[in-house]
């Protein structure tokens, strides 16, 4: 993988555009996963939200990495229904705020900011790793990002797969009790898509 040194606003806009394309492509699969243990709307909600993010970033073209993520997070909160909007919006807004107003950031700076964003998601949802939520993908991804983009992608994918045997302890899926076992968590799956898009852009 080529060494990415400085990550500017254009890099972050490409990341979110790539993530939007991935969500669009996988929306039916995300909804199928959500139909087993949720409201069957995760794919459709995220597809609408990330399409709106792409539109607003094209119109406003924020000039710093932090501003790109804060703008995207705000848009997700305003357009995505259910829990996904506030959770993903908080992830991106808090990560963006942690990056500050720097015109470009390094990988270690992004890893630290993402860690802060993931922590904010945990506070908002009251969840932790093992509860069968998006944190099962995001926490290992943030840790892996301290090493490389590829390590973050692989850790997120493993984390999403590891939700299959878990019993859900938070969110709508928790109402199912033991019946939530055996299904991959849709939030962890979409989170892994987001991190995979990041690695894809870094590798381009």
PDB file of C-alpha atoms in Angstrom:
ATOM      1  CA  UNK A   1       0.000   0.000   0.000  1.00  0.00           C
ATOM      2  CA  UNK A   2       1.410   3.438  -0.857  1.00  0.00           C
ATOM      3  CA  UNK A   3       2.373   5.577   2.114  1.00  0.00           C
ATOM      4  CA  UNK A   4      -0.195   8.321   2.664  1.00  0.00           C
ATOM      5  CA  UNK A   5       1.460  11.140   4.599  1.00  0.00           C
ATOM      6  CA  UNK A   6      -0.846  14.174   4.604  1.00  0.00           C
ATOM      7  CA  UNK A   7      -4.601  13.675   4.418  1.00  0.00           C
ATOM      8  CA  UNK A   8      -6.326  16.805   3.137  1.00  0.00           C
ATOM      9  CA  UNK A   9      -9.971  17.804   2.711  1.00  0.00           C
ATOM     10  CA  UNK A  10     -10.100  16.268  -0.774  1.00  0.00           C
ATOM     11  CA  UNK A  11      -9.028  12.909   0.688  1.00  0.00           C
ATOM     12  CA  UNK A  12     -11.884  13.015   3.197  1.00  0.00           C
ATOM     13  CA  UNK A  13     -14.411  13.999   0.525  1.00  0.00           C
ATOM     14  CA  UNK A  14     -13.237  11.025  -1.560  1.00  0.00           C
ATOM     15  CA  UNK A  15     -13.588   8.765   1.482  1.00  0.00           C
ATOM     16  CA  UNK A  16     -17.203   9.752   2.064  1.00  0.00           C
ATOM     17  CA  UNK A  17     -18.073   9.535  -1.631  1.00  0.00           C
ATOM     18  CA  UNK A  18     -16.574   6.042  -1.722  1.00  0.00           C
ATOM     19  CA  UNK A  19     -18.482   5.128   1.444  1.00  0.00           C
ATOM     20  CA  UNK A  20     -21.717   6.422  -0.105  1.00  0.00           C
ATOM     21  CA  UNK A  21     -21.133   4.247  -3.170  1.00  0.00           C
ATOM     22  CA  UNK A  22     -20.482   1.212  -0.951  1.00  0.00           C
ATOM     23  CA  UNK A  23     -23.639   1.824   1.090  1.00  0.00           C
ATOM     24  CA  UNK A  24     -25.640   2.248  -2.120  1.00  0.00           C
ATOM     25  CA  UNK A  25     -24.235  -1.028  -3.451  1.00  0.00           C
ATOM     26  CA  UNK A  26     -24.833  -2.945  -0.200  1.00  0.00           C
ATOM     27  CA  UNK A  27     -28.103  -1.318   0.884  1.00  0.00           C
ATOM     28  CA  UNK A  28     -30.223  -4.397   0.176  1.00  0.00           C
ATOM     29  CA  UNK A  29     -27.830  -6.622   2.131  1.00  0.00           C
ATOM     30  CA  UNK A  30     -27.839  -4.219   5.088  1.00  0.00           C
ATOM     31  CA  UNK A  31     -31.633  -4.149   5.084  1.00  0.00           C
ATOM     32  CA  UNK A  32     -31.744  -7.932   4.870  1.00  0.00           C
ATOM     33  CA  UNK A  33     -29.504  -8.194   7.935  1.00  0.00           C
ATOM     34  CA  UNK A  34     -31.661  -5.606   9.699  1.00  0.00           C
ATOM     35  CA  UNK A  35     -34.868  -7.458   8.834  1.00  0.00           C
ATOM     36  CA  UNK A  36     -33.687 -10.373  10.959  1.00  0.00           C
ATOM     37  CA  UNK A  37     -33.004  -8.410  14.147  1.00  0.00           C
ATOM     38  CA  UNK A  38     -34.137  -4.812  13.593  1.00  0.00           C
ATOM     39  CA  UNK A  39     -36.583  -2.572  11.742  1.00  0.00           C
ATOM     40  CA  UNK A  40     -35.576  -3.644   8.206  1.00  0.00           C
ATOM     41  CA  UNK A  41     -34.647  -0.073   7.288  1.00  0.00           C
ATOM     42  CA  UNK A  42     -30.896   0.190   7.956  1.00  0.00           C
ATOM     43  CA  UNK A  43     -29.833  -0.032   4.327  1.00  0.00           C
ATOM     44  CA  UNK A  44     -32.473   2.376   3.037  1.00  0.00           C
ATOM     45  CA  UNK A  45     -31.796   4.894   5.809  1.00  0.00           C
ATOM     46  CA  UNK A  46     -28.031   4.898   5.313  1.00  0.00           C
ATOM     47  CA  UNK A  47     -28.369   5.019   1.542  1.00  0.00           C
ATOM     48  CA  UNK A  48     -30.491   8.159   1.827  1.00  0.00           C
ATOM     49  CA  UNK A  49     -28.174   9.681   4.413  1.00  0.00           C
ATOM     50  CA  UNK A  50     -24.917   9.139   2.566  1.00  0.00           C
ATOM     51  CA  UNK A  51     -26.457  10.347  -0.704  1.00  0.00           C
ATOM     52  CA  UNK A  52     -27.332  13.565   1.132  1.00  0.00           C
ATOM     53  CA  UNK A  53     -23.772  13.750   2.469  1.00  0.00           C
ATOM     54  CA  UNK A  54     -22.372  13.473  -1.052  1.00  0.00           C
ATOM     55  CA  UNK A  55     -24.670  16.268  -2.226  1.00  0.00           C
ATOM     56  CA  UNK A  56     -23.833  18.674   0.592  1.00  0.00           C
ATOM     57  CA  UNK A  57     -20.078  18.096   0.289  1.00  0.00           C
ATOM     58  CA  UNK A  58     -20.241  18.849  -3.433  1.00  0.00           C
ATOM     59  CA  UNK A  59     -22.147  22.077  -2.777  1.00  0.00           C
ATOM     60  CA  UNK A  60     -20.227  23.330   0.252  1.00  0.00           C
ATOM     61  CA  UNK A  61     -16.791  21.758  -0.404  1.00  0.00           C
ATOM     62  CA  UNK A  62     -15.436  22.276   3.159  1.00  0.00           C
ATOM     63  CA  UNK A  63     -11.773  23.219   3.126  1.00  0.00           C
ATOM     64  CA  UNK A  64     -10.375  21.166   6.008  1.00  0.00           C
ATOM     65  CA  UNK A  65     -10.621  17.482   7.003  1.00  0.00           C
ATOM     66  CA  UNK A  66     -12.370  18.436  10.224  1.00  0.00           C
ATOM     67  CA  UNK A  67     -14.949  20.574   8.437  1.00  0.00           C
ATOM     68  CA  UNK A  68     -15.661  17.795   5.928  1.00  0.00           C
ATOM     69  CA  UNK A  69     -16.462  15.324   8.709  1.00  0.00           C
ATOM     70  CA  UNK A  70     -18.447  17.789  10.829  1.00  0.00           C
ATOM     71  CA  UNK A  71     -20.546  18.764   7.797  1.00  0.00           C
ATOM     72  CA  UNK A  72     -21.124  15.109   6.896  1.00  0.00           C
ATOM     73  CA  UNK A  73     -22.070  14.217  10.457  1.00  0.00           C
ATOM     74  CA  UNK A  74     -24.530  17.075  10.691  1.00  0.00           C
ATOM     75  CA  UNK A  75     -26.143  15.965   7.433  1.00  0.00           C
ATOM     76  CA  UNK A  76     -26.512  12.360   8.620  1.00  0.00           C
ATOM     77  CA  UNK A  77     -28.181  13.471  11.836  1.00  0.00           C
ATOM     78  CA  UNK A  78     -30.707  15.568   9.899  1.00  0.00           C
ATOM     79  CA  UNK A  79     -31.546  13.028   7.173  1.00  0.00           C
ATOM     80  CA  UNK A  80     -31.243   9.511   8.631  1.00  0.00           C
ATOM     81  CA  UNK A  81     -34.064   8.118  10.708  1.00  0.00           C
ATOM     82  CA  UNK A  82     -33.819   5.729  13.629  1.00  0.00           C
ATOM     83  CA  UNK A  83     -30.666   5.333  15.676  1.00  0.00           C
ATOM     84  CA  UNK A  84     -28.280   5.255  12.718  1.00  0.00           C
ATOM     85  CA  UNK A  85     -28.373   8.985  12.004  1.00  0.00           C
ATOM     86  CA  UNK A  86     -27.433  10.177  15.497  1.00  0.00           C
ATOM     87  CA  UNK A  87     -24.840   7.419  15.924  1.00  0.00           C
ATOM     88  CA  UNK A  88     -23.087   7.852  12.583  1.00  0.00           C
ATOM     89  CA  UNK A  89     -23.518  11.607  12.793  1.00  0.00           C
ATOM     90  CA  UNK A  90     -21.890  11.652  16.225  1.00  0.00           C
ATOM     91  CA  UNK A  91     -19.051   9.457  14.959  1.00  0.00           C
ATOM     92  CA  UNK A  92     -18.175  11.815  12.111  1.00  0.00           C
ATOM     93  CA  UNK A  93     -18.830  15.092  13.953  1.00  0.00           C
ATOM     94  CA  UNK A  94     -16.763  14.144  16.985  1.00  0.00           C
ATOM     95  CA  UNK A  95     -13.942  12.801  14.782  1.00  0.00           C
ATOM     96  CA  UNK A  96     -14.036  16.027  12.770  1.00  0.00           C
ATOM     97  CA  UNK A  97     -14.028  18.250  15.848  1.00  0.00           C
ATOM     98  CA  UNK A  98     -11.066  16.307  17.209  1.00  0.00           C
ATOM     99  CA  UNK A  99      -9.137  17.058  14.007  1.00  0.00           C
ATOM    100  CA  UNK A 100      -9.638  20.767  14.566  1.00  0.00           C
ATOM    101  CA  UNK A 101      -8.961  23.259  11.763  1.00  0.00           C
ATOM    102  CA  UNK A 102      -5.761  21.790  10.347  1.00  0.00           C
ATOM    103  CA  UNK A 103      -5.607  21.896   6.507  1.00  0.00           C
ATOM    104  CA  UNK A 104      -4.223  18.342   6.489  1.00  0.00           C
ATOM    105  CA  UNK A 105      -3.748  15.609   9.080  1.00  0.00           C
ATOM    106  CA  UNK A 106      -1.524  12.586   9.559  1.00  0.00           C
ATOM    107  CA  UNK A 107      -2.580   8.977  10.019  1.00  0.00           C
ATOM    108  CA  UNK A 108      -1.793   9.031  13.771  1.00  0.00           C
ATOM    109  CA  UNK A 109      -3.871  12.202  14.132  1.00  0.00           C
ATOM    110  CA  UNK A 110      -6.779  10.565  12.298  1.00  0.00           C
ATOM    111  CA  UNK A 111      -6.456   7.432  14.435  1.00  0.00           C
ATOM    112  CA  UNK A 112      -6.630   9.520  17.618  1.00  0.00           C
ATOM    113  CA  UNK A 113      -9.589  11.519  16.314  1.00  0.00           C
ATOM    114  CA  UNK A 114     -11.472   8.392  15.241  1.00  0.00           C
ATOM    115  CA  UNK A 115     -10.867   6.905  18.686  1.00  0.00           C
ATOM    116  CA  UNK A 116     -12.538   9.994  20.182  1.00  0.00           C
ATOM    117  CA  UNK A 117     -15.412   9.667  17.724  1.00  0.00           C
ATOM    118  CA  UNK A 118     -15.917   6.001  18.561  1.00  0.00           C
ATOM    119  CA  UNK A 119     -15.886   6.821  22.281  1.00  0.00           C
ATOM    120  CA  UNK A 120     -18.626   9.407  21.689  1.00  0.00           C
ATOM    121  CA  UNK A 121     -20.732   6.760  19.935  1.00  0.00           C
ATOM    122  CA  UNK A 122     -20.289   4.470  22.927  1.00  0.00           C
ATOM    123  CA  UNK A 123     -21.405   7.235  25.294  1.00  0.00           C
ATOM    124  CA  UNK A 124     -24.441   8.091  23.176  1.00  0.00           C
ATOM    125  CA  UNK A 125     -25.614   4.505  22.783  1.00  0.00           C
ATOM    126  CA  UNK A 126     -24.472   3.251  26.177  1.00  0.00           C
ATOM    127  CA  UNK A 127     -22.837   0.294  24.449  1.00  0.00           C
ATOM    128  CA  UNK A 128     -19.457  -1.405  24.531  1.00  0.00           C
ATOM    129  CA  UNK A 129     -17.642  -4.092  22.557  1.00  0.00           C
ATOM    130  CA  UNK A 130     -19.523  -7.386  22.806  1.00  0.00           C
ATOM    131  CA  UNK A 131     -22.999  -5.814  22.884  1.00  0.00           C
ATOM    132  CA  UNK A 132     -23.557  -6.670  19.180  1.00  0.00           C
ATOM    133  CA  UNK A 133     -23.507  -3.099  17.838  1.00  0.00           C
ATOM    134  CA  UNK A 134     -21.456  -0.970  15.432  1.00  0.00           C
ATOM    135  CA  UNK A 135     -18.839  -0.653  18.186  1.00  0.00           C
ATOM    136  CA  UNK A 136     -17.824  -4.263  17.591  1.00  0.00           C
ATOM    137  CA  UNK A 137     -16.403  -3.086  14.259  1.00  0.00           C
ATOM    138  CA  UNK A 138     -15.455   0.498  15.128  1.00  0.00           C
ATOM    139  CA  UNK A 139     -13.417  -0.056  18.285  1.00  0.00           C
ATOM    140  CA  UNK A 140     -10.978  -2.551  16.692  1.00  0.00           C
ATOM    141  CA  UNK A 141     -10.909  -0.389  13.544  1.00  0.00           C
ATOM    142  CA  UNK A 142      -9.778   2.658  15.512  1.00  0.00           C
ATOM    143  CA  UNK A 143      -7.115   0.573  17.210  1.00  0.00           C
ATOM    144  CA  UNK A 144      -5.977  -0.874  13.883  1.00  0.00           C
ATOM    145  CA  UNK A 145      -5.803   2.564  12.288  1.00  0.00           C
ATOM    146  CA  UNK A 146      -2.908   3.336  14.603  1.00  0.00           C
ATOM    147  CA  UNK A 147      -0.996   0.756  12.568  1.00  0.00           C
ATOM    148  CA  UNK A 148      -2.332   1.197   9.021  1.00  0.00           C
ATOM    149  CA  UNK A 149      -5.456   1.690   6.910  1.00  0.00           C
ATOM    150  CA  UNK A 150      -5.390  -1.996   5.931  1.00  0.00           C
ATOM    151  CA  UNK A 151      -5.165  -3.079   9.574  1.00  0.00           C
ATOM    152  CA  UNK A 152      -8.209  -0.928  10.377  1.00  0.00           C
ATOM    153  CA  UNK A 153     -10.179  -2.435   7.474  1.00  0.00           C
ATOM    154  CA  UNK A 154      -9.315  -6.007   8.449  1.00  0.00           C
ATOM    155  CA  UNK A 155     -10.090  -5.405  12.127  1.00  0.00           C
ATOM    156  CA  UNK A 156     -13.484  -3.880  11.295  1.00  0.00           C
ATOM    157  CA  UNK A 157     -14.379  -6.812   9.055  1.00  0.00           C
ATOM    158  CA  UNK A 158     -13.390  -9.328  11.724  1.00  0.00           C
ATOM    159  CA  UNK A 159     -15.345  -7.367  14.301  1.00  0.00           C
ATOM    160  CA  UNK A 160     -18.489  -7.378  12.166  1.00  0.00           C
ATOM    161  CA  UNK A 161     -18.245 -11.124  11.565  1.00  0.00           C
ATOM    162  CA  UNK A 162     -17.686 -11.702  15.278  1.00  0.00           C
ATOM    163  CA  UNK A 163     -21.151 -10.295  16.042  1.00  0.00           C
ATOM    164  CA  UNK A 164     -22.863 -13.388  14.570  1.00  0.00           C
ATOM    165  CA  UNK A 165     -22.697 -15.573  17.705  1.00  0.00           C
ATOM    166  CA  UNK A 166     -23.320 -12.680  20.105  1.00  0.00           C
ATOM    167  CA  UNK A 167     -26.557 -11.938  21.919  1.00  0.00           C
ATOM    168  CA  UNK A 168     -27.599  -8.323  21.393  1.00  0.00           C
ATOM    169  CA  UNK A 169     -27.542  -6.205  24.553  1.00  0.00           C
ATOM    170  CA  UNK A 170     -28.382  -2.795  23.086  1.00  0.00           C
ATOM    171  CA  UNK A 171     -30.777  -1.382  20.515  1.00  0.00           C
ATOM    172  CA  UNK A 172     -33.804  -2.932  18.874  1.00  0.00           C
ATOM    173  CA  UNK A 173     -32.077  -6.300  18.484  1.00  0.00           C
ATOM    174  CA  UNK A 174     -31.753  -6.636  22.269  1.00  0.00           C
ATOM    175  CA  UNK A 175     -35.548  -7.118  22.495  1.00  0.00           C
ATOM    176  CA  UNK A 176     -35.140 -10.465  20.745  1.00  0.00           C
ATOM    177  CA  UNK A 177     -32.945 -11.933  23.467  1.00  0.00           C
ATOM    178  CA  UNK A 178     -31.517 -15.303  22.417  1.00  0.00           C
ATOM    179  CA  UNK A 179     -33.144 -14.990  18.987  1.00  0.00           C
ATOM    180  CA  UNK A 180     -30.590 -12.303  18.106  1.00  0.00           C
ATOM    181  CA  UNK A 181     -27.858 -14.964  18.198  1.00  0.00           C
ATOM    182  CA  UNK A 182     -26.764 -16.240  14.798  1.00  0.00           C
ATOM    183  CA  UNK A 183     -27.278 -12.985  12.902  1.00  0.00           C
ATOM    184  CA  UNK A 184     -24.599 -10.504  11.849  1.00  0.00           C
ATOM    185  CA  UNK A 185     -25.223  -7.034  13.246  1.00  0.00           C
ATOM    186  CA  UNK A 186     -26.202  -4.570  10.485  1.00  0.00           C
ATOM    187  CA  UNK A 187     -24.589  -1.591  12.238  1.00  0.00           C
ATOM    188  CA  UNK A 188     -21.278  -3.384  12.600  1.00  0.00           C
ATOM    189  CA  UNK A 189     -21.553  -4.424   8.960  1.00  0.00           C
ATOM    190  CA  UNK A 190     -22.149  -0.890   7.695  1.00  0.00           C
ATOM    191  CA  UNK A 191     -19.353   0.373   9.955  1.00  0.00           C
ATOM    192  CA  UNK A 192     -16.998  -2.117   8.326  1.00  0.00           C
ATOM    193  CA  UNK A 193     -18.073  -0.750   4.936  1.00  0.00           C
ATOM    194  CA  UNK A 194     -17.169   2.770   6.077  1.00  0.00           C
ATOM    195  CA  UNK A 195     -13.697   1.677   7.180  1.00  0.00           C
ATOM    196  CA  UNK A 196     -13.168  -0.389   4.018  1.00  0.00           C
ATOM    197  CA  UNK A 197     -13.946   2.723   1.970  1.00  0.00           C
ATOM    198  CA  UNK A 198     -11.308   4.618   3.940  1.00  0.00           C
ATOM    199  CA  UNK A 199      -8.698   1.955   3.183  1.00  0.00           C
ATOM    200  CA  UNK A 200      -9.738   1.884  -0.483  1.00  0.00           C
ATOM    201  CA  UNK A 201      -9.208   5.631  -0.877  1.00  0.00           C
ATOM    202  CA  UNK A 202      -5.874   5.460   0.935  1.00  0.00           C
ATOM    203  CA  UNK A 203      -4.769   2.692  -1.408  1.00  0.00           C
ATOM    204  CA  UNK A 204      -5.861   4.491  -4.588  1.00  0.00           C
TER     205      UNK A 204
END
